[in-house]
Amino acid sequence: MPKALITGITGQDGSHLAEFLLEQGYEVVGMVRRTSTIRFDRIRHFQDRVTLVSGDLLDEVSLIHLLREHRPQEVYNLAAQSFVQASWSQPVFTGEVTALGVTRILDAIRIVDPEIRFYQASSSEMFGKVREVPQTELTPFHPRSPYGVAKVYGHWITINYRESYGMYACSGILFNHEGARRGVEFVTRKISDAVARIHLGLQQELALGNLDAKRDWGWAPDYVRAMWLMLQQDEPDDYVIATGEAHSVREFCQIAFDQVGRDYREHVVIDERFLRPAEVDLLIGDPTKAREQLGWQPTIGFEDMVRRMVDNDIRLLKEEHDLP
Ligand code: NAP
Ligand code: G4F
């Protein structure tokens, strides 16, 4: 039975990837960091089928110990300070986890077992102020946030360890991907959760920042499949994973409110606190390489995704508030 280690298993992608790998017959080890309150909401339903181990990307010894003890063949590094807005208020912390954390885990792999196959969660945020449309694996980077800068470091150190030490290390440049397990601080889930609350009479207004920003939004379960495919190839490489379509935050609002028969203009207000010091206006990826070499393609379209997210949040809130 193949064994995989996932850092960030308690996050959106980590929880989907763990389920996917279990379905493929893997033994899954998930690294969790110590917190005073345990939040395993996303993994509770399969927690008894994975091994959870303590470790932190800030602590190299913890990484070496858990690799020595569990000896995985594949490592998926999904842990990060992943919220772009927070990276301006915590730039050094973001760099420690999201940038240097990648070197720590690569070094731990090199020390314990350099044959381990490694996946790094790179991001379309690296393209930032985009140099071309759509963005490919060869588009130059111009990150616009401390988070984006940290991800560029993580991307290049992964390539550097591949070239320096011959490691099987891949970087997936994933565009935004969403779903029922997305954190509520990210704009898509913030909107779907608010629409559900407004529909159920639990909230009146939704405060947002830039409605004109455009993103290439995909469905998270599709994207974890791409991570696994990257580690099953003969040679390690880097791939853009995207839908190839961009939509604005405003379009997301229109569809989400339409799902409950409302007009977003009657509920959305602009709040400057949600504007960013430097914005990424447009991201749109070209997934041709992933389609041709990995056989990967998305299964869920934008409108379907928005409507599913709203329906899911209505269901969750009804359960939470005991509503009919
Ligand atoms: P997420 O929901 O925010 O999950 C982040 C995970 O990292 C959580 O499990 C978190 O643990 C863990 N973590 C944070 N700091 C850590 C540390 N110092 N040591 C160990 N674990 C730590 O993020 P996601 O949306 O699943 O994204 C997964 C990865 O893909 C991230 O690297 C993100 O930057 C990248 N990415 C995401 C997208 C996207 O659209 N979702 C697109 C491109 C790239 P706690 O639960 O304890 O907080
Ligand atoms: O949902 P967001 O916070 O995601 P963002 O910044 O694109 O980052 C996500 O995707 C990246 C991939 O490109 C990942 F690497 C990263 O880890 C994360 O998963 O914001 C999306 C857009 C931005 O342009 C933002 O300015 O929505 C705009 N927005 C407008 N109002 C808002 C809001 N974003 C948030 N979070 N909250 C708002 O009220």
Coordinates of C-alpha atoms and ligand atoms in Angstrom, one line a residue:
M1 CA 0.0 0.0 0.0
P2 CA 1.6 3.4 -1.0
K3 CA 2.0 5.9 1.8
A4 CA 1.6 9.7 1.5
L5 CA 2.2 12.5 3.9
I6 CA 0.0 15.6 3.6
T7 CA 1.0 18.9 5.3
G8 CA -2.0 21.1 5.8
I9 CA -4.5 18.2 6.0
T10 CA -6.9 20.3 8.1
G11 CA -7.2 22.8 5.3
Q12 CA -9.6 22.8 2.3
D13 CA -7.2 21.1 -0.1
G14 CA -5.6 18.8 2.4
S15 CA -9.0 17.4 3.4
H16 CA -10.0 16.7 -0.2
L17 CA -6.6 15.3 -1.1
A18 CA -6.7 12.9 1.9
E19 CA -10.1 11.6 0.8
F20 CA -8.9 11.2 -2.8
L21 CA -5.8 9.3 -1.8
L22 CA -7.8 7.0 0.5
E23 CA -10.0 6.2 -2.5
Q24 CA -6.8 5.3 -4.5
G25 CA -5.8 2.8 -1.8
Y26 CA -3.1 5.0 0.0
E27 CA -2.2 4.9 3.6
V28 CA -2.5 8.6 4.5
V29 CA -0.4 10.4 7.2
G30 CA -1.5 14.0 7.9
M31 CA 0.6 16.6 9.7
V32 CA -1.2 18.9 12.1
R33 CA 0.3 21.7 14.1
R34 CA -0.4 22.2 17.8
T35 CA -3.2 24.6 18.6
S36 CA -5.0 25.3 21.9
T37 CA -8.4 24.5 20.3
I38 CA -8.6 21.5 18.0
R39 CA -10.4 22.3 14.7
F40 CA -10.8 19.1 12.7
D41 CA -14.1 20.1 11.1
R42 CA -13.0 19.3 7.5
I43 CA -11.5 15.9 8.4
R44 CA -13.7 14.5 11.1
H45 CA -15.7 12.3 8.8
F46 CA -12.6 10.3 7.8
Q47 CA -10.3 11.0 10.8
D48 CA -10.3 7.3 11.9
R49 CA -8.9 6.3 8.4
V50 CA -5.8 8.5 8.5
T51 CA -2.8 8.8 10.9
L52 CA -2.5 12.3 12.3
V53 CA 1.0 13.3 13.4
S54 CA 2.3 16.5 15.1
G55 CA 4.6 18.8 13.2
D56 CA 5.0 22.4 12.0
L57 CA 6.6 23.9 8.9
L58 CA 8.4 26.3 11.3
D59 CA 10.2 23.4 13.0
E60 CA 12.6 21.4 10.9
V61 CA 13.3 18.8 13.6
S62 CA 9.6 17.9 13.7
L63 CA 9.6 17.3 10.0
I64 CA 12.7 15.1 10.1
H65 CA 11.2 13.0 12.9
L66 CA 7.9 12.4 11.3
L67 CA 9.5 11.5 7.9
R68 CA 11.8 9.0 9.8
E69 CA 9.0 7.5 11.7
H70 CA 6.4 7.2 8.9
R71 CA 8.6 6.8 5.7
P72 CA 6.1 8.0 3.1
Q73 CA 6.8 7.6 -0.7
E74 CA 5.0 10.9 -1.5
V75 CA 4.8 14.2 0.3
Y76 CA 2.2 16.9 -0.6
N77 CA 3.2 20.2 0.9
L78 CA -0.1 22.1 1.2
A79 CA 0.5 23.9 4.5
A80 CA 0.8 27.6 4.3
Q81 CA -0.4 31.0 5.6
S82 CA -2.7 31.0 2.6
F83 CA -4.8 34.2 3.1
V84 CA -3.5 36.9 0.8
Q85 CA -5.0 39.8 2.8
A86 CA -3.4 38.6 6.1
S87 CA 0.0 38.6 4.4
W88 CA 0.3 42.4 4.6
S89 CA -0.3 42.4 8.3
Q90 CA 1.9 39.4 9.0
P91 CA 4.5 39.5 6.2
V92 CA 7.4 37.9 8.2
F93 CA 5.3 35.1 9.5
T94 CA 3.9 34.5 6.0
G95 CA 7.5 34.3 4.7
E96 CA 8.6 31.9 7.4
V97 CA 5.8 29.4 6.8
T98 CA 4.9 29.9 3.1
A99 CA 8.4 30.5 1.8
L100 CA 11.1 29.1 4.2
G101 CA 8.7 26.3 5.2
V102 CA 9.2 24.8 1.8
T103 CA 13.0 24.7 2.2
R104 CA 12.6 23.1 5.6
I105 CA 10.5 20.2 4.2
L106 CA 12.7 19.8 1.2
D107 CA 15.8 19.5 3.4
A108 CA 14.0 17.1 5.7
I109 CA 13.3 14.9 2.7
R110 CA 16.8 15.2 1.4
I111 CA 18.2 14.1 4.8
V112 CA 15.7 11.2 5.4
D113 CA 15.0 9.8 2.0
P114 CA 15.7 11.8 -1.2
E115 CA 13.7 9.2 -3.3
I116 CA 10.4 10.7 -1.8
R117 CA 8.3 12.4 -4.5
F118 CA 7.4 15.9 -3.5
Y119 CA 4.5 18.2 -4.5
Q120 CA 4.6 22.0 -3.8
A121 CA 1.4 24.0 -3.7
S122 CA 2.4 27.0 -5.8
S123 CA -0.2 29.6 -6.8
S124 CA -1.5 31.8 -9.6
E125 CA -0.9 34.7 -7.1
M126 CA 2.7 34.5 -8.3
F127 CA 1.6 36.0 -11.6
G128 CA 0.2 39.1 -9.8
K129 CA 0.4 42.0 -12.2
V130 CA 0.1 39.7 -15.2
R131 CA 2.6 39.9 -18.0
E132 CA 0.4 38.0 -20.5
V133 CA -3.1 36.6 -20.8
P134 CA -3.7 33.7 -20.3
Q135 CA -0.9 32.7 -17.9
T136 CA 1.2 29.5 -18.7
E137 CA 4.1 27.7 -17.0
L138 CA 6.4 30.1 -18.8
T139 CA 4.8 33.4 -17.9
P140 CA 7.1 35.6 -15.8
F141 CA 6.0 36.3 -12.2
H142 CA 5.2 39.7 -10.7
P143 CA 3.7 39.0 -7.3
R144 CA 1.6 41.7 -5.7
S145 CA 1.4 40.6 -2.0
P146 CA 3.9 39.3 0.6
Y147 CA 2.0 35.9 0.1
G148 CA 2.7 36.0 -3.6
V149 CA 6.3 36.8 -3.0
A150 CA 6.6 33.9 -0.5
K151 CA 5.0 31.5 -3.1
V152 CA 7.5 32.6 -5.7
Y153 CA 10.3 31.6 -3.3
G154 CA 8.6 28.2 -2.6
H155 CA 8.2 27.6 -6.4
W156 CA 11.8 28.3 -7.2
I157 CA 13.3 26.5 -4.2
T158 CA 11.3 23.4 -5.4
I159 CA 12.8 23.7 -8.9
N160 CA 16.2 24.4 -7.4
Y161 CA 16.2 21.2 -5.3
R162 CA 15.1 19.3 -8.3
E163 CA 18.0 20.6 -10.4
S164 CA 20.6 20.6 -7.6
Y165 CA 19.9 17.2 -6.0
G166 CA 17.9 15.3 -8.7
M167 CA 14.9 15.2 -6.4
Y168 CA 11.4 14.3 -7.8
A169 CA 9.9 17.6 -6.9
C170 CA 6.9 19.2 -8.7
S171 CA 5.3 22.5 -8.4
G172 CA 1.6 22.8 -9.2
I173 CA 0.6 26.4 -10.2
L174 CA -3.0 26.2 -9.1
F175 CA -5.5 29.0 -9.8
N176 CA -8.2 29.7 -7.3
H177 CA -10.3 26.7 -6.4
E178 CA -13.3 26.6 -4.2
G179 CA -16.1 24.5 -2.7
A180 CA -18.0 23.7 0.5
R181 CA -14.9 23.5 2.6
R182 CA -13.4 26.9 1.6
G183 CA -12.5 29.2 4.5
V184 CA -15.2 31.9 5.1
E185 CA -12.6 34.6 4.9
F186 CA -12.1 34.0 1.1
V187 CA -14.4 35.9 -1.1
T188 CA -16.4 33.0 -2.7
R189 CA -17.3 31.3 0.6
K190 CA -17.9 34.7 2.2
I191 CA -20.5 35.5 -0.5
S192 CA -22.2 32.0 -0.5
D193 CA -22.4 32.0 3.3
A194 CA -23.8 35.6 3.4
V195 CA -26.3 34.8 0.7
A196 CA -27.5 31.8 2.7
R197 CA -27.8 33.9 5.8
I198 CA -29.7 36.7 4.0
H199 CA -32.0 34.1 2.5
L200 CA -32.8 32.6 5.9
G201 CA -33.2 36.0 7.6
L202 CA -30.1 35.8 9.6
Q203 CA -28.2 38.8 8.0
Q204 CA -29.2 41.8 5.9
E205 CA -26.0 43.1 4.2
L206 CA -22.8 41.8 2.7
A207 CA -19.7 44.0 2.9
L208 CA -17.1 43.4 0.2
G209 CA -14.1 45.1 -1.4
N210 CA -13.2 45.1 -5.1
L211 CA -16.1 43.7 -7.1
D212 CA -14.2 44.0 -10.4
A213 CA -11.3 41.7 -9.6
K214 CA -11.4 38.7 -11.9
R215 CA -10.3 35.2 -11.0
D216 CA -10.1 31.8 -12.8
W217 CA -12.2 29.9 -10.3
G218 CA -12.3 26.0 -10.3
W219 CA -13.8 23.3 -8.1
A220 CA -11.4 22.1 -5.3
P221 CA -11.9 18.3 -5.6
D222 CA -10.9 18.5 -9.3
Y223 CA -7.7 20.3 -8.3
V224 CA -6.4 17.7 -5.8
R225 CA -6.6 15.0 -8.5
A226 CA -4.1 17.1 -10.5
M227 CA -1.7 17.1 -7.6
W228 CA -1.7 13.4 -7.5
L229 CA -1.3 13.0 -11.3
M230 CA 1.8 15.2 -11.1
L231 CA 3.5 12.7 -8.8
Q232 CA 2.6 9.7 -11.0
Q233 CA 4.6 10.8 -14.1
D234 CA 8.0 9.5 -15.3
E235 CA 9.7 12.8 -14.8
P236 CA 9.0 15.7 -12.3
D237 CA 7.7 18.9 -13.9
D238 CA 5.6 22.0 -13.1
Y239 CA 2.0 22.5 -14.3
V240 CA -0.7 25.2 -14.5
I241 CA -4.0 24.0 -13.2
A242 CA -6.9 26.2 -14.2
T243 CA -10.3 26.3 -16.0
G244 CA -9.2 28.8 -18.7
E245 CA -12.2 31.1 -17.8
A246 CA -12.2 34.3 -15.7
H247 CA -15.2 35.8 -13.9
S248 CA -15.5 38.9 -11.6
V249 CA -16.4 39.0 -8.0
R250 CA -19.5 40.9 -9.2
E251 CA -20.5 38.0 -11.5
F252 CA -20.1 35.6 -8.5
C253 CA -22.4 37.8 -6.5
Q254 CA -25.0 38.0 -9.3
I255 CA -25.3 34.2 -9.6
A256 CA -25.1 33.6 -5.9
F257 CA -28.0 36.0 -5.1
D258 CA -29.9 34.8 -8.1
Q259 CA -29.9 31.3 -6.6
V260 CA -32.2 32.6 -3.8
G261 CA -34.2 34.8 -6.1
R262 CA -32.5 38.1 -5.0
D263 CA -30.7 41.0 -6.6
Y264 CA -27.1 41.5 -5.2
R265 CA -27.3 45.3 -5.6
E266 CA -29.9 45.4 -2.8
H267 CA -27.5 43.7 -0.3
V268 CA -23.9 44.3 -1.2
V269 CA -22.1 47.3 0.2
I270 CA -18.5 48.3 -0.4
D271 CA -16.2 48.5 2.6
E272 CA -12.7 49.9 2.1
R273 CA -11.3 47.6 4.8
F274 CA -11.6 44.8 2.2
L275 CA -9.6 46.6 -0.5
R276 CA -6.0 45.5 -0.8
P277 CA -2.8 47.7 -0.8
A278 CA -2.0 46.1 -4.2
E279 CA -4.6 44.2 -6.2
V280 CA -4.3 41.3 -8.7
D281 CA -6.9 42.5 -11.2
L282 CA -7.1 39.5 -13.6
L283 CA -6.0 35.9 -13.4
I284 CA -6.8 33.4 -16.2
G285 CA -4.8 30.2 -16.6
D286 CA -3.9 28.1 -19.7
P287 CA -4.2 24.5 -18.6
T288 CA -3.1 23.0 -22.0
K289 CA 0.0 21.3 -20.6
A290 CA -1.9 19.6 -17.8
R291 CA -4.6 18.5 -20.2
E292 CA -2.1 17.1 -22.8
Q293 CA 0.5 15.6 -20.4
L294 CA -1.6 14.6 -17.3
G295 CA -5.0 14.0 -19.0
W296 CA -6.4 16.5 -16.5
Q297 CA -9.5 18.6 -17.0
P298 CA -12.1 20.3 -14.7
T299 CA -15.5 18.7 -14.3
I300 CA -17.5 21.5 -12.8
G301 CA -18.2 24.9 -14.5
F302 CA -18.4 28.3 -12.8
E303 CA -22.1 28.8 -12.5
D304 CA -22.7 25.3 -11.2
M305 CA -20.0 25.8 -8.6
V306 CA -21.5 29.1 -7.3
R307 CA -25.0 27.5 -7.1
R308 CA -23.7 24.4 -5.3
M309 CA -21.8 26.6 -2.8
V310 CA -25.0 28.6 -1.9
D311 CA -27.1 25.5 -1.6
N312 CA -24.6 23.9 0.6
D313 CA -24.4 26.9 3.0
I314 CA -28.2 27.0 3.2
R315 CA -28.2 23.4 4.2
L316 CA -25.4 23.9 6.8
L317 CA -27.1 27.0 8.4
K318 CA -30.5 25.2 8.5
E319 CA -28.8 22.3 10.5
E320 CA -27.0 24.8 12.7
H321 CA -30.0 26.9 13.5
D322 CA -32.5 24.0 13.5
L323 CA -34.6 25.7 10.7
P324 CA -37.1 23.8 8.5
Ligands
NAP1 P1 -6.1 26.5 3.9 O1 -7.5 26.0 3.9 O2 -5.8 27.8 4.4 O3 -5.2 25.4 4.6 C1 -3.9 25.7 5.1 C2 -3.3 24.6 5.9 O4 -2.0 24.9 6.3 C3 -4.1 24.3 7.2 O5 -4.2 22.9 7.4 C4 -3.2 24.9 8.3 O6 -3.4 24.4 9.5 C5 -1.9 24.6 7.7 N1 -0.8 25.4 8.3 C6 -0.7 26.7 8.3 N2 0.5 27.0 8.9 C7 1.1 25.9 9.2 C8 2.4 25.6 9.8 N3 3.2 26.6 10.3 N4 2.8 24.3 10.0 C9 1.9 23.3 9.6 N5 0.7 23.5 9.0 C10 0.3 24.8 8.8 O7 -5.5 26.5 2.4 P2 -6.0 25.7 1.1 O8 -7.0 26.6 0.4 O9 -6.3 24.3 1.4 O10 -4.7 25.7 0.2 C11 -3.7 24.7 0.3 C12 -2.4 25.1 -0.3 O11 -2.5 25.5 -1.6 C13 -1.8 26.4 0.4 O12 -0.4 26.3 0.4 C14 -2.3 27.5 -0.5 O13 -1.4 28.6 -0.3 C15 -2.1 26.9 -1.8 N6 -3.0 27.4 -2.9 C16 -4.4 27.4 -2.7 C17 -5.2 27.8 -3.7 C18 -6.7 27.9 -3.5 O14 -7.4 28.5 -4.3 N7 -7.3 27.3 -2.5 C19 -4.7 28.2 -4.9 C20 -3.3 28.1 -5.1 C21 -2.5 27.7 -4.1 P3 -4.5 24.9 10.6 O15 -5.8 24.2 10.2 O16 -3.9 24.5 11.9 O17 -4.7 26.4 10.4
G4F2 O1 -10.9 35.0 -2.2 P1 -9.7 35.8 -2.2 O2 -9.3 36.3 -0.8 O3 -8.6 35.0 -2.9 P2 -7.2 35.3 -3.5 O4 -6.6 36.6 -3.0 O5 -7.3 35.3 -5.0 O6 -6.2 34.2 -3.0 C1 -6.7 32.8 -3.1 O7 -6.3 32.3 -4.3 C2 -4.9 32.2 -4.6 C3 -4.7 31.6 -6.0 O8 -4.6 32.7 -6.9 C4 -4.3 31.3 -3.5 F1 -2.9 31.2 -3.7 C5 -4.5 31.9 -2.1 O9 -4.0 31.0 -1.1 C6 -6.0 32.0 -1.9 O10 -6.6 30.7 -1.9 O11 -9.9 37.1 -3.1 C7 -10.2 37.0 -4.4 C8 -10.5 38.4 -5.0 C9 -9.4 39.5 -4.6 O12 -9.2 40.2 -5.8 C10 -10.1 40.4 -3.6 O13 -9.6 41.7 -3.6 O14 -11.7 38.9 -4.3 C11 -11.5 40.3 -4.0 N1 -12.4 40.6 -2.9 C12 -13.4 41.5 -2.9 N2 -14.0 41.6 -1.8 C13 -12.4 40.1 -1.6 C14 -13.4 40.7 -0.9 N3 -11.7 39.1 -1.1 C15 -11.9 38.8 0.2 N4 -11.2 37.8 0.8 N5 -12.9 39.4 1.0 C16 -13.7 40.4 0.4 O15 -14.5 41.0 1.1

